[in-house]
């Protein structure tokens, strides 16, 4: 009889231990992105795992990075939530979750350099300026960047790293020549390297494009490139390589792409102005505000929702991304 009692006691212990894995793993969804499932085990038995309960929870919270400048174009860094008005889909947010000045978020940066034949005249100087920018911007063990050269096709010269020496060497290896597929390069950099399903640690995601903007070989359109950048919540900065002194078609393209993502386009005429453009981008990446809010009347319908942030103080200008895509059910 005592053996039977021990048998039931052991059976109870095993039943209790077997029940322990039945804990919830919560999956979150940020606006504009897809559902993220917990990572699967490296050892796949081929049988469905019924010991883990997955709960998909939607977090309808929008995070927007933006900058504020005065009438002289200088950054204003001492503002608070009450100095701004926010509209999401033309309505004030349901509630503001957080507002803060953000000067030290990690940076995830893509440097896209046009190597087509049209940039040949200033290519060496642009490489020098890009190397200096990377050395001054990417902080070891904190920021990371990748380098892409593009002409008729894109080539990853250096994948994500915090090593400025590797990034600089990648820029130096580029050789000019060929056509220009600007839209393809932007789309793929955002889609393959910068789009986030879910991030535990917020970061600033940005692309710096050095190009004349004259796309003649892309399979994708300007609108598709912009949409992918918006879905990835990437700010695009553009530095024009056009030295004609005129506003050409390519310059207007760079301007539209930058403005649609909350970035800025630079049109340096002199060689030294290229380095000044990189310096201005570096300063801007360290001079931003971030606001987090719950939108009013939010629906997970996949629709594009415009964002408008304006300063209530006179002579202040705000620059931010123009909107985002709501997730789908």
PDB file of C-alpha atoms in Angstrom:
ATOM      1  CA  UNK A   1       0.000   0.000   0.000  1.00  0.00           C
ATOM      2  CA  UNK A   2       2.858   2.375   0.850  1.00  0.00           C
ATOM      3  CA  UNK A   3       4.272   1.858  -2.690  1.00  0.00           C
ATOM      4  CA  UNK A   4       0.949   2.868  -4.201  1.00  0.00           C
ATOM      5  CA  UNK A   5       0.943   6.052  -2.084  1.00  0.00           C
ATOM      6  CA  UNK A   6       4.457   6.932  -3.255  1.00  0.00           C
ATOM      7  CA  UNK A   7       3.385   6.389  -6.866  1.00  0.00           C
ATOM      8  CA  UNK A   8       0.510   8.890  -6.581  1.00  0.00           C
ATOM      9  CA  UNK A   9       2.778  11.395  -4.790  1.00  0.00           C
ATOM     10  CA  UNK A  10       5.355  11.273  -7.616  1.00  0.00           C
ATOM     11  CA  UNK A  11       2.606  11.560 -10.226  1.00  0.00           C
ATOM     12  CA  UNK A  12       1.370  14.749  -8.541  1.00  0.00           C
ATOM     13  CA  UNK A  13       4.869  16.263  -8.551  1.00  0.00           C
ATOM     14  CA  UNK A  14       5.359  15.537 -12.255  1.00  0.00           C
ATOM     15  CA  UNK A  15       1.959  17.034 -13.077  1.00  0.00           C
ATOM     16  CA  UNK A  16       2.873  20.232 -11.198  1.00  0.00           C
ATOM     17  CA  UNK A  17       6.253  20.572 -12.967  1.00  0.00           C
ATOM     18  CA  UNK A  18       4.679  19.934 -16.366  1.00  0.00           C
ATOM     19  CA  UNK A  19       2.293  22.820 -15.772  1.00  0.00           C
ATOM     20  CA  UNK A  20       5.067  25.359 -15.171  1.00  0.00           C
ATOM     21  CA  UNK A  21       5.735  26.258 -18.844  1.00  0.00           C
ATOM     22  CA  UNK A  22       2.113  27.390 -19.194  1.00  0.00           C
ATOM     23  CA  UNK A  23       3.006  31.021 -18.814  1.00  0.00           C
ATOM     24  CA  UNK A  24       2.064  33.812 -21.161  1.00  0.00           C
ATOM     25  CA  UNK A  25       4.536  35.301 -23.615  1.00  0.00           C
ATOM     26  CA  UNK A  26       3.115  38.658 -24.605  1.00  0.00           C
ATOM     27  CA  UNK A  27       3.728  39.926 -28.112  1.00  0.00           C
ATOM     28  CA  UNK A  28       3.404  43.645 -28.768  1.00  0.00           C
ATOM     29  CA  UNK A  29       2.668  45.559 -31.906  1.00  0.00           C
ATOM     30  CA  UNK A  30       3.916  49.038 -32.660  1.00  0.00           C
ATOM     31  CA  UNK A  31       1.933  51.161 -35.125  1.00  0.00           C
ATOM     32  CA  UNK A  32       2.878  50.602 -38.738  1.00  0.00           C
ATOM     33  CA  UNK A  33       4.474  47.211 -38.161  1.00  0.00           C
ATOM     34  CA  UNK A  34       3.514  43.562 -38.214  1.00  0.00           C
ATOM     35  CA  UNK A  35       2.792  41.191 -35.364  1.00  0.00           C
ATOM     36  CA  UNK A  36       5.907  39.693 -33.868  1.00  0.00           C
ATOM     37  CA  UNK A  37       5.914  36.142 -32.590  1.00  0.00           C
ATOM     38  CA  UNK A  38       8.300  34.954 -29.887  1.00  0.00           C
ATOM     39  CA  UNK A  39      11.486  33.367 -31.276  1.00  0.00           C
ATOM     40  CA  UNK A  40      11.107  29.691 -32.036  1.00  0.00           C
ATOM     41  CA  UNK A  41      13.335  27.079 -30.493  1.00  0.00           C
ATOM     42  CA  UNK A  42      16.429  25.920 -32.394  1.00  0.00           C
ATOM     43  CA  UNK A  43      15.311  22.378 -31.793  1.00  0.00           C
ATOM     44  CA  UNK A  44      12.138  21.847 -33.817  1.00  0.00           C
ATOM     45  CA  UNK A  45      10.561  18.464 -33.159  1.00  0.00           C
ATOM     46  CA  UNK A  46       7.981  19.011 -35.874  1.00  0.00           C
ATOM     47  CA  UNK A  47       5.185  18.736 -33.294  1.00  0.00           C
ATOM     48  CA  UNK A  48       3.104  21.754 -32.231  1.00  0.00           C
ATOM     49  CA  UNK A  49       4.217  23.168 -28.889  1.00  0.00           C
ATOM     50  CA  UNK A  50       1.135  23.296 -26.688  1.00  0.00           C
ATOM     51  CA  UNK A  51       3.079  24.231 -23.543  1.00  0.00           C
ATOM     52  CA  UNK A  52       3.425  27.931 -24.450  1.00  0.00           C
ATOM     53  CA  UNK A  53       0.457  30.275 -24.552  1.00  0.00           C
ATOM     54  CA  UNK A  54       1.020  33.204 -26.942  1.00  0.00           C
ATOM     55  CA  UNK A  55      -1.053  36.328 -26.394  1.00  0.00           C
ATOM     56  CA  UNK A  56      -1.022  38.937 -29.164  1.00  0.00           C
ATOM     57  CA  UNK A  57      -1.627  42.370 -27.702  1.00  0.00           C
ATOM     58  CA  UNK A  58      -1.848  45.548 -29.722  1.00  0.00           C
ATOM     59  CA  UNK A  59      -0.216  48.665 -28.342  1.00  0.00           C
ATOM     60  CA  UNK A  60      -1.793  51.667 -30.095  1.00  0.00           C
ATOM     61  CA  UNK A  61       0.986  54.039 -29.162  1.00  0.00           C
ATOM     62  CA  UNK A  62       2.682  56.329 -31.664  1.00  0.00           C
ATOM     63  CA  UNK A  63       6.224  57.595 -31.128  1.00  0.00           C
ATOM     64  CA  UNK A  64       7.372  60.625 -33.122  1.00  0.00           C
ATOM     65  CA  UNK A  65      10.807  62.202 -33.151  1.00  0.00           C
ATOM     66  CA  UNK A  66      10.891  65.849 -34.221  1.00  0.00           C
ATOM     67  CA  UNK A  67      13.017  68.966 -34.039  1.00  0.00           C
ATOM     68  CA  UNK A  68      12.205  72.624 -33.401  1.00  0.00           C
ATOM     69  CA  UNK A  69      14.145  75.562 -34.824  1.00  0.00           C
ATOM     70  CA  UNK A  70      13.902  79.340 -34.506  1.00  0.00           C
ATOM     71  CA  UNK A  71      13.609  81.796 -37.402  1.00  0.00           C
ATOM     72  CA  UNK A  72      17.367  81.639 -37.896  1.00  0.00           C
ATOM     73  CA  UNK A  73      17.317  77.854 -38.227  1.00  0.00           C
ATOM     74  CA  UNK A  74      18.970  77.230 -34.866  1.00  0.00           C
ATOM     75  CA  UNK A  75      17.793  74.320 -32.747  1.00  0.00           C
ATOM     76  CA  UNK A  76      15.597  75.146 -29.744  1.00  0.00           C
ATOM     77  CA  UNK A  77      16.158  72.624 -26.970  1.00  0.00           C
ATOM     78  CA  UNK A  78      14.289  73.967 -23.935  1.00  0.00           C
ATOM     79  CA  UNK A  79      10.637  73.406 -24.905  1.00  0.00           C
ATOM     80  CA  UNK A  80       7.978  71.241 -23.263  1.00  0.00           C
ATOM     81  CA  UNK A  81       4.746  69.500 -24.183  1.00  0.00           C
ATOM     82  CA  UNK A  82       2.616  72.642 -23.790  1.00  0.00           C
ATOM     83  CA  UNK A  83       4.616  74.423 -26.493  1.00  0.00           C
ATOM     84  CA  UNK A  84       3.247  72.162 -29.251  1.00  0.00           C
ATOM     85  CA  UNK A  85      -0.057  71.178 -30.825  1.00  0.00           C
ATOM     86  CA  UNK A  86      -0.355  67.641 -32.221  1.00  0.00           C
ATOM     87  CA  UNK A  87      -2.854  66.280 -34.727  1.00  0.00           C
ATOM     88  CA  UNK A  88      -3.071  62.620 -35.687  1.00  0.00           C
ATOM     89  CA  UNK A  89      -5.402  61.957 -38.605  1.00  0.00           C
ATOM     90  CA  UNK A  90      -6.579  65.564 -38.159  1.00  0.00           C
ATOM     91  CA  UNK A  91      -7.600  64.995 -34.504  1.00  0.00           C
ATOM     92  CA  UNK A  92      -5.828  65.722 -31.204  1.00  0.00           C
ATOM     93  CA  UNK A  93      -4.470  62.571 -29.551  1.00  0.00           C
ATOM     94  CA  UNK A  94      -6.607  60.757 -27.030  1.00  0.00           C
ATOM     95  CA  UNK A  95      -3.786  61.111 -24.516  1.00  0.00           C
ATOM     96  CA  UNK A  96      -0.092  62.011 -24.353  1.00  0.00           C
ATOM     97  CA  UNK A  97       1.922  59.174 -22.827  1.00  0.00           C
ATOM     98  CA  UNK A  98       5.350  60.790 -22.753  1.00  0.00           C
ATOM     99  CA  UNK A  99       7.165  63.911 -23.913  1.00  0.00           C
ATOM    100  CA  UNK A 100      10.863  64.499 -23.504  1.00  0.00           C
ATOM    101  CA  UNK A 101      13.921  65.972 -25.090  1.00  0.00           C
ATOM    102  CA  UNK A 102      15.912  63.155 -26.628  1.00  0.00           C
ATOM    103  CA  UNK A 103      19.598  63.888 -27.185  1.00  0.00           C
ATOM    104  CA  UNK A 104      21.144  60.516 -26.509  1.00  0.00           C
ATOM    105  CA  UNK A 105      19.127  57.774 -28.183  1.00  0.00           C
ATOM    106  CA  UNK A 106      21.223  55.158 -29.980  1.00  0.00           C
ATOM    107  CA  UNK A 107      21.454  55.824 -33.713  1.00  0.00           C
ATOM    108  CA  UNK A 108      20.869  53.226 -36.412  1.00  0.00           C
ATOM    109  CA  UNK A 109      22.197  54.838 -39.562  1.00  0.00           C
ATOM    110  CA  UNK A 110      22.410  53.900 -43.210  1.00  0.00           C
ATOM    111  CA  UNK A 111      24.813  55.814 -45.460  1.00  0.00           C
ATOM    112  CA  UNK A 112      23.810  55.473 -49.134  1.00  0.00           C
ATOM    113  CA  UNK A 113      26.362  56.886 -51.569  1.00  0.00           C
ATOM    114  CA  UNK A 114      25.599  57.340 -55.250  1.00  0.00           C
ATOM    115  CA  UNK A 115      28.531  55.922 -57.232  1.00  0.00           C
ATOM    116  CA  UNK A 116      27.048  56.533 -60.694  1.00  0.00           C
ATOM    117  CA  UNK A 117      29.024  58.303 -63.397  1.00  0.00           C
ATOM    118  CA  UNK A 118      27.154  61.573 -62.829  1.00  0.00           C
ATOM    119  CA  UNK A 119      28.848  62.172 -59.439  1.00  0.00           C
ATOM    120  CA  UNK A 120      32.399  61.695 -60.728  1.00  0.00           C
ATOM    121  CA  UNK A 121      33.492  65.322 -60.368  1.00  0.00           C
ATOM    122  CA  UNK A 122      33.178  65.467 -56.571  1.00  0.00           C
ATOM    123  CA  UNK A 123      33.361  61.791 -55.650  1.00  0.00           C
ATOM    124  CA  UNK A 124      36.710  61.869 -53.831  1.00  0.00           C
ATOM    125  CA  UNK A 125      35.724  64.851 -51.703  1.00  0.00           C
ATOM    126  CA  UNK A 126      32.361  63.268 -50.885  1.00  0.00           C
ATOM    127  CA  UNK A 127      34.149  60.145 -49.682  1.00  0.00           C
ATOM    128  CA  UNK A 128      36.379  62.245 -47.410  1.00  0.00           C
ATOM    129  CA  UNK A 129      33.371  64.070 -45.958  1.00  0.00           C
ATOM    130  CA  UNK A 130      31.434  60.829 -45.443  1.00  0.00           C
ATOM    131  CA  UNK A 131      34.366  59.214 -43.620  1.00  0.00           C
ATOM    132  CA  UNK A 132      34.677  62.216 -41.299  1.00  0.00           C
ATOM    133  CA  UNK A 133      30.926  62.111 -40.617  1.00  0.00           C
ATOM    134  CA  UNK A 134      30.988  58.440 -39.674  1.00  0.00           C
ATOM    135  CA  UNK A 135      33.988  58.888 -37.411  1.00  0.00           C
ATOM    136  CA  UNK A 136      32.284  61.757 -35.568  1.00  0.00           C
ATOM    137  CA  UNK A 137      28.783  60.234 -35.385  1.00  0.00           C
ATOM    138  CA  UNK A 138      29.073  56.496 -34.673  1.00  0.00           C
ATOM    139  CA  UNK A 139      29.948  55.863 -31.020  1.00  0.00           C
ATOM    140  CA  UNK A 140      31.395  52.431 -30.175  1.00  0.00           C
ATOM    141  CA  UNK A 141      29.089  50.092 -28.228  1.00  0.00           C
ATOM    142  CA  UNK A 142      26.193  52.531 -28.677  1.00  0.00           C
ATOM    143  CA  UNK A 143      25.447  53.501 -32.293  1.00  0.00           C
ATOM    144  CA  UNK A 144      25.707  51.403 -35.424  1.00  0.00           C
ATOM    145  CA  UNK A 145      25.738  52.091 -39.142  1.00  0.00           C
ATOM    146  CA  UNK A 146      25.935  50.404 -42.520  1.00  0.00           C
ATOM    147  CA  UNK A 147      27.287  51.619 -45.856  1.00  0.00           C
ATOM    148  CA  UNK A 148      25.716  51.027 -49.278  1.00  0.00           C
ATOM    149  CA  UNK A 149      27.085  52.097 -52.631  1.00  0.00           C
ATOM    150  CA  UNK A 150      24.583  52.296 -55.456  1.00  0.00           C
ATOM    151  CA  UNK A 151      24.533  52.968 -59.166  1.00  0.00           C
ATOM    152  CA  UNK A 152      22.317  50.761 -61.338  1.00  0.00           C
ATOM    153  CA  UNK A 153      22.152  48.351 -58.402  1.00  0.00           C
ATOM    154  CA  UNK A 154      22.863  48.496 -54.653  1.00  0.00           C
ATOM    155  CA  UNK A 155      25.882  46.909 -53.017  1.00  0.00           C
ATOM    156  CA  UNK A 156      26.245  46.464 -49.254  1.00  0.00           C
ATOM    157  CA  UNK A 157      29.800  47.626 -48.636  1.00  0.00           C
ATOM    158  CA  UNK A 158      29.626  47.200 -44.859  1.00  0.00           C
ATOM    159  CA  UNK A 159      26.759  45.763 -42.822  1.00  0.00           C
ATOM    160  CA  UNK A 160      25.736  47.145 -39.412  1.00  0.00           C
ATOM    161  CA  UNK A 161      28.721  47.783 -37.158  1.00  0.00           C
ATOM    162  CA  UNK A 162      29.873  50.263 -34.523  1.00  0.00           C
ATOM    163  CA  UNK A 163      33.436  50.119 -35.864  1.00  0.00           C
ATOM    164  CA  UNK A 164      34.173  53.445 -37.574  1.00  0.00           C
ATOM    165  CA  UNK A 165      37.346  52.049 -39.165  1.00  0.00           C
ATOM    166  CA  UNK A 166      35.382  49.322 -40.974  1.00  0.00           C
ATOM    167  CA  UNK A 167      32.765  51.843 -42.103  1.00  0.00           C
ATOM    168  CA  UNK A 168      35.441  54.245 -43.367  1.00  0.00           C
ATOM    169  CA  UNK A 169      37.215  51.472 -45.268  1.00  0.00           C
ATOM    170  CA  UNK A 170      33.909  50.557 -46.937  1.00  0.00           C
ATOM    171  CA  UNK A 171      33.465  54.122 -48.177  1.00  0.00           C
ATOM    172  CA  UNK A 172      37.027  54.155 -49.519  1.00  0.00           C
ATOM    173  CA  UNK A 173      36.469  50.942 -51.510  1.00  0.00           C
ATOM    174  CA  UNK A 174      33.712  52.490 -53.624  1.00  0.00           C
ATOM    175  CA  UNK A 175      34.349  53.221 -57.280  1.00  0.00           C
ATOM    176  CA  UNK A 176      32.222  55.497 -59.417  1.00  0.00           C
ATOM    177  CA  UNK A 177      30.482  54.604 -62.694  1.00  0.00           C
ATOM    178  CA  UNK A 178      27.144  53.361 -64.055  1.00  0.00           C
ATOM    179  CA  UNK A 179      23.513  54.491 -63.889  1.00  0.00           C
ATOM    180  CA  UNK A 180      21.401  55.470 -60.863  1.00  0.00           C
ATOM    181  CA  UNK A 181      18.745  53.415 -59.041  1.00  0.00           C
ATOM    182  CA  UNK A 182      18.071  55.744 -56.106  1.00  0.00           C
ATOM    183  CA  UNK A 183      14.539  54.576 -55.259  1.00  0.00           C
ATOM    184  CA  UNK A 184      15.551  50.915 -55.204  1.00  0.00           C
ATOM    185  CA  UNK A 185      18.481  51.722 -52.890  1.00  0.00           C
ATOM    186  CA  UNK A 186      16.294  53.589 -50.381  1.00  0.00           C
ATOM    187  CA  UNK A 187      13.541  50.971 -50.445  1.00  0.00           C
ATOM    188  CA  UNK A 188      15.914  48.068 -49.867  1.00  0.00           C
ATOM    189  CA  UNK A 189      17.919  49.804 -47.162  1.00  0.00           C
ATOM    190  CA  UNK A 190      14.705  50.491 -45.215  1.00  0.00           C
ATOM    191  CA  UNK A 191      13.094  47.115 -45.869  1.00  0.00           C
ATOM    192  CA  UNK A 192      16.157  44.924 -45.342  1.00  0.00           C
ATOM    193  CA  UNK A 193      18.014  46.792 -42.619  1.00  0.00           C
ATOM    194  CA  UNK A 194      15.920  49.332 -40.755  1.00  0.00           C
ATOM    195  CA  UNK A 195      12.292  48.213 -40.504  1.00  0.00           C
ATOM    196  CA  UNK A 196      11.459  47.001 -36.996  1.00  0.00           C
ATOM    197  CA  UNK A 197       8.715  44.598 -36.004  1.00  0.00           C
ATOM    198  CA  UNK A 198       9.246  45.381 -32.337  1.00  0.00           C
ATOM    199  CA  UNK A 199      12.026  47.060 -30.441  1.00  0.00           C
ATOM    200  CA  UNK A 200      12.626  46.886 -26.727  1.00  0.00           C
ATOM    201  CA  UNK A 201      15.050  49.814 -26.867  1.00  0.00           C
ATOM    202  CA  UNK A 202      14.037  52.894 -28.905  1.00  0.00           C
ATOM    203  CA  UNK A 203      16.535  54.242 -31.395  1.00  0.00           C
ATOM    204  CA  UNK A 204      16.824  56.905 -34.053  1.00  0.00           C
ATOM    205  CA  UNK A 205      16.694  55.335 -37.494  1.00  0.00           C
ATOM    206  CA  UNK A 206      18.057  57.505 -40.271  1.00  0.00           C
ATOM    207  CA  UNK A 207      19.429  57.296 -43.783  1.00  0.00           C
ATOM    208  CA  UNK A 208      21.855  59.786 -45.303  1.00  0.00           C
ATOM    209  CA  UNK A 209      21.722  59.770 -49.103  1.00  0.00           C
ATOM    210  CA  UNK A 210      24.520  61.371 -51.118  1.00  0.00           C
ATOM    211  CA  UNK A 211      23.257  61.657 -54.697  1.00  0.00           C
ATOM    212  CA  UNK A 212      22.189  63.999 -57.484  1.00  0.00           C
ATOM    213  CA  UNK A 213      18.669  62.498 -57.257  1.00  0.00           C
ATOM    214  CA  UNK A 214      18.519  61.711 -60.992  1.00  0.00           C
ATOM    215  CA  UNK A 215      17.074  58.199 -60.905  1.00  0.00           C
ATOM    216  CA  UNK A 216      17.152  56.412 -64.261  1.00  0.00           C
ATOM    217  CA  UNK A 217      17.267  52.685 -63.468  1.00  0.00           C
ATOM    218  CA  UNK A 218      14.996  51.857 -60.504  1.00  0.00           C
ATOM    219  CA  UNK A 219      12.346  49.175 -60.722  1.00  0.00           C
ATOM    220  CA  UNK A 220      10.486  50.876 -57.865  1.00  0.00           C
ATOM    221  CA  UNK A 221       8.959  54.358 -57.816  1.00  0.00           C
ATOM    222  CA  UNK A 222       9.637  57.411 -55.703  1.00  0.00           C
ATOM    223  CA  UNK A 223       6.291  56.887 -53.941  1.00  0.00           C
ATOM    224  CA  UNK A 224       7.200  53.287 -53.068  1.00  0.00           C
ATOM    225  CA  UNK A 225      10.554  54.359 -51.645  1.00  0.00           C
ATOM    226  CA  UNK A 226       8.883  57.017 -49.487  1.00  0.00           C
ATOM    227  CA  UNK A 227       6.200  54.612 -48.283  1.00  0.00           C
ATOM    228  CA  UNK A 228       8.775  52.039 -47.191  1.00  0.00           C
ATOM    229  CA  UNK A 229      10.753  54.717 -45.334  1.00  0.00           C
ATOM    230  CA  UNK A 230       7.561  55.802 -43.562  1.00  0.00           C
ATOM    231  CA  UNK A 231       6.678  52.220 -42.647  1.00  0.00           C
ATOM    232  CA  UNK A 232      10.180  51.751 -41.231  1.00  0.00           C
ATOM    233  CA  UNK A 233       9.914  55.119 -39.422  1.00  0.00           C
ATOM    234  CA  UNK A 234      13.188  56.219 -40.991  1.00  0.00           C
ATOM    235  CA  UNK A 235      14.259  59.862 -41.315  1.00  0.00           C
ATOM    236  CA  UNK A 236      16.021  60.552 -44.602  1.00  0.00           C
ATOM    237  CA  UNK A 237      18.635  63.269 -45.028  1.00  0.00           C
ATOM    238  CA  UNK A 238      19.820  64.019 -48.554  1.00  0.00           C
ATOM    239  CA  UNK A 239      22.987  65.746 -49.691  1.00  0.00           C
ATOM    240  CA  UNK A 240      22.883  66.753 -53.333  1.00  0.00           C
ATOM    241  CA  UNK A 241      25.968  66.176 -55.469  1.00  0.00           C
ATOM    242  CA  UNK A 242      24.741  68.622 -58.108  1.00  0.00           C
ATOM    243  CA  UNK A 243      27.170  71.550 -58.370  1.00  0.00           C
ATOM    244  CA  UNK A 244      25.454  73.454 -61.178  1.00  0.00           C
ATOM    245  CA  UNK A 245      24.018  76.097 -58.866  1.00  0.00           C
ATOM    246  CA  UNK A 246      20.562  75.435 -60.325  1.00  0.00           C
ATOM    247  CA  UNK A 247      17.585  73.601 -58.823  1.00  0.00           C
ATOM    248  CA  UNK A 248      17.325  70.573 -61.072  1.00  0.00           C
ATOM    249  CA  UNK A 249      14.788  67.754 -61.209  1.00  0.00           C
ATOM    250  CA  UNK A 250      16.940  65.503 -59.029  1.00  0.00           C
ATOM    251  CA  UNK A 251      17.189  68.185 -56.341  1.00  0.00           C
ATOM    252  CA  UNK A 252      13.399  68.348 -56.164  1.00  0.00           C
ATOM    253  CA  UNK A 253      13.269  64.568 -55.767  1.00  0.00           C
ATOM    254  CA  UNK A 254      15.699  64.689 -52.848  1.00  0.00           C
ATOM    255  CA  UNK A 255      13.673  67.503 -51.278  1.00  0.00           C
ATOM    256  CA  UNK A 256      10.399  65.560 -51.497  1.00  0.00           C
ATOM    257  CA  UNK A 257      11.867  62.369 -50.041  1.00  0.00           C
ATOM    258  CA  UNK A 258      13.497  64.202 -47.154  1.00  0.00           C
ATOM    259  CA  UNK A 259      10.409  66.266 -46.292  1.00  0.00           C
ATOM    260  CA  UNK A 260       8.063  63.266 -46.418  1.00  0.00           C
ATOM    261  CA  UNK A 261      10.139  61.464 -43.766  1.00  0.00           C
ATOM    262  CA  UNK A 262      10.849  64.423 -41.471  1.00  0.00           C
ATOM    263  CA  UNK A 263      14.384  64.901 -42.743  1.00  0.00           C
ATOM    264  CA  UNK A 264      16.143  67.638 -44.630  1.00  0.00           C
ATOM    265  CA  UNK A 265      17.822  68.102 -48.005  1.00  0.00           C
ATOM    266  CA  UNK A 266      21.114  69.958 -48.435  1.00  0.00           C
ATOM    267  CA  UNK A 267      22.359  71.535 -51.639  1.00  0.00           C
ATOM    268  CA  UNK A 268      26.050  72.304 -51.177  1.00  0.00           C
ATOM    269  CA  UNK A 269      27.524  74.317 -54.028  1.00  0.00           C
ATOM    270  CA  UNK A 270      31.119  74.491 -52.850  1.00  0.00           C
ATOM    271  CA  UNK A 271      33.234  71.508 -51.823  1.00  0.00           C
ATOM    272  CA  UNK A 272      33.547  72.611 -48.206  1.00  0.00           C
ATOM    273  CA  UNK A 273      29.772  72.909 -47.951  1.00  0.00           C
ATOM    274  CA  UNK A 274      29.478  69.122 -48.292  1.00  0.00           C
ATOM    275  CA  UNK A 275      31.338  68.660 -45.016  1.00  0.00           C
ATOM    276  CA  UNK A 276      29.156  71.360 -43.420  1.00  0.00           C
ATOM    277  CA  UNK A 277      26.051  69.434 -44.534  1.00  0.00           C
ATOM    278  CA  UNK A 278      27.271  66.259 -42.822  1.00  0.00           C
ATOM    279  CA  UNK A 279      28.026  68.296 -39.670  1.00  0.00           C
ATOM    280  CA  UNK A 280      24.500  69.741 -39.658  1.00  0.00           C
ATOM    281  CA  UNK A 281      23.013  66.236 -39.899  1.00  0.00           C
ATOM    282  CA  UNK A 282      25.185  65.043 -37.023  1.00  0.00           C
ATOM    283  CA  UNK A 283      24.010  67.953 -34.838  1.00  0.00           C
ATOM    284  CA  UNK A 284      20.358  67.392 -35.746  1.00  0.00           C
ATOM    285  CA  UNK A 285      20.490  63.719 -34.769  1.00  0.00           C
ATOM    286  CA  UNK A 286      21.434  64.878 -31.255  1.00  0.00           C
ATOM    287  CA  UNK A 287      18.837  67.664 -30.992  1.00  0.00           C
ATOM    288  CA  UNK A 288      15.445  66.006 -31.120  1.00  0.00           C
ATOM    289  CA  UNK A 289      12.288  65.730 -29.063  1.00  0.00           C
ATOM    290  CA  UNK A 290      10.168  62.604 -28.793  1.00  0.00           C
ATOM    291  CA  UNK A 291       6.434  62.464 -28.092  1.00  0.00           C
ATOM    292  CA  UNK A 292       4.461  59.287 -27.434  1.00  0.00           C
ATOM    293  CA  UNK A 293       0.671  59.306 -27.569  1.00  0.00           C
ATOM    294  CA  UNK A 294      -2.480  57.252 -28.042  1.00  0.00           C
ATOM    295  CA  UNK A 295      -4.351  58.372 -31.193  1.00  0.00           C
ATOM    296  CA  UNK A 296      -8.040  59.207 -31.050  1.00  0.00           C
ATOM    297  CA  UNK A 297     -10.492  56.972 -32.941  1.00  0.00           C
ATOM    298  CA  UNK A 298      -7.719  54.528 -33.812  1.00  0.00           C
ATOM    299  CA  UNK A 299      -8.566  51.596 -36.074  1.00  0.00           C
ATOM    300  CA  UNK A 300      -6.192  48.825 -37.164  1.00  0.00           C
ATOM    301  CA  UNK A 301      -7.172  49.179 -40.821  1.00  0.00           C
ATOM    302  CA  UNK A 302      -3.756  49.589 -42.464  1.00  0.00           C
ATOM    303  CA  UNK A 303      -4.623  53.133 -43.496  1.00  0.00           C
ATOM    304  CA  UNK A 304      -2.113  55.984 -43.723  1.00  0.00           C
ATOM    305  CA  UNK A 305      -2.643  58.461 -40.882  1.00  0.00           C
ATOM    306  CA  UNK A 306      -1.113  61.946 -41.295  1.00  0.00           C
ATOM    307  CA  UNK A 307       0.702  63.615 -38.397  1.00  0.00           C
ATOM    308  CA  UNK A 308       0.985  67.360 -37.886  1.00  0.00           C
ATOM    309  CA  UNK A 309       3.038  68.908 -35.080  1.00  0.00           C
ATOM    310  CA  UNK A 310       3.116  72.693 -34.817  1.00  0.00           C
ATOM    311  CA  UNK A 311       4.779  75.061 -32.369  1.00  0.00           C
ATOM    312  CA  UNK A 312       2.533  77.418 -30.394  1.00  0.00           C
ATOM    313  CA  UNK A 313       5.354  79.905 -29.860  1.00  0.00           C
ATOM    314  CA  UNK A 314       5.889  82.543 -32.518  1.00  0.00           C
ATOM    315  CA  UNK A 315       8.722  82.092 -35.055  1.00  0.00           C
ATOM    316  CA  UNK A 316       9.328  78.439 -34.211  1.00  0.00           C
ATOM    317  CA  UNK A 317       9.329  75.781 -36.907  1.00  0.00           C
ATOM    318  CA  UNK A 318       8.814  72.041 -36.363  1.00  0.00           C
ATOM    319  CA  UNK A 319      10.030  69.242 -38.604  1.00  0.00           C
ATOM    320  CA  UNK A 320       8.782  65.666 -38.214  1.00  0.00           C
ATOM    321  CA  UNK A 321       7.664  62.740 -40.321  1.00  0.00           C
ATOM    322  CA  UNK A 322       4.383  63.365 -42.093  1.00  0.00           C
ATOM    323  CA  UNK A 323       2.515  60.261 -40.942  1.00  0.00           C
ATOM    324  CA  UNK A 324       2.497  56.495 -40.496  1.00  0.00           C
ATOM    325  CA  UNK A 325       0.620  53.393 -41.590  1.00  0.00           C
ATOM    326  CA  UNK A 326      -1.711  51.844 -39.038  1.00  0.00           C
ATOM    327  CA  UNK A 327      -1.296  48.097 -38.563  1.00  0.00           C
ATOM    328  CA  UNK A 328      -3.876  45.653 -39.860  1.00  0.00           C
ATOM    329  CA  UNK A 329      -5.922  43.269 -37.749  1.00  0.00           C
TER     330      UNK A 329
END
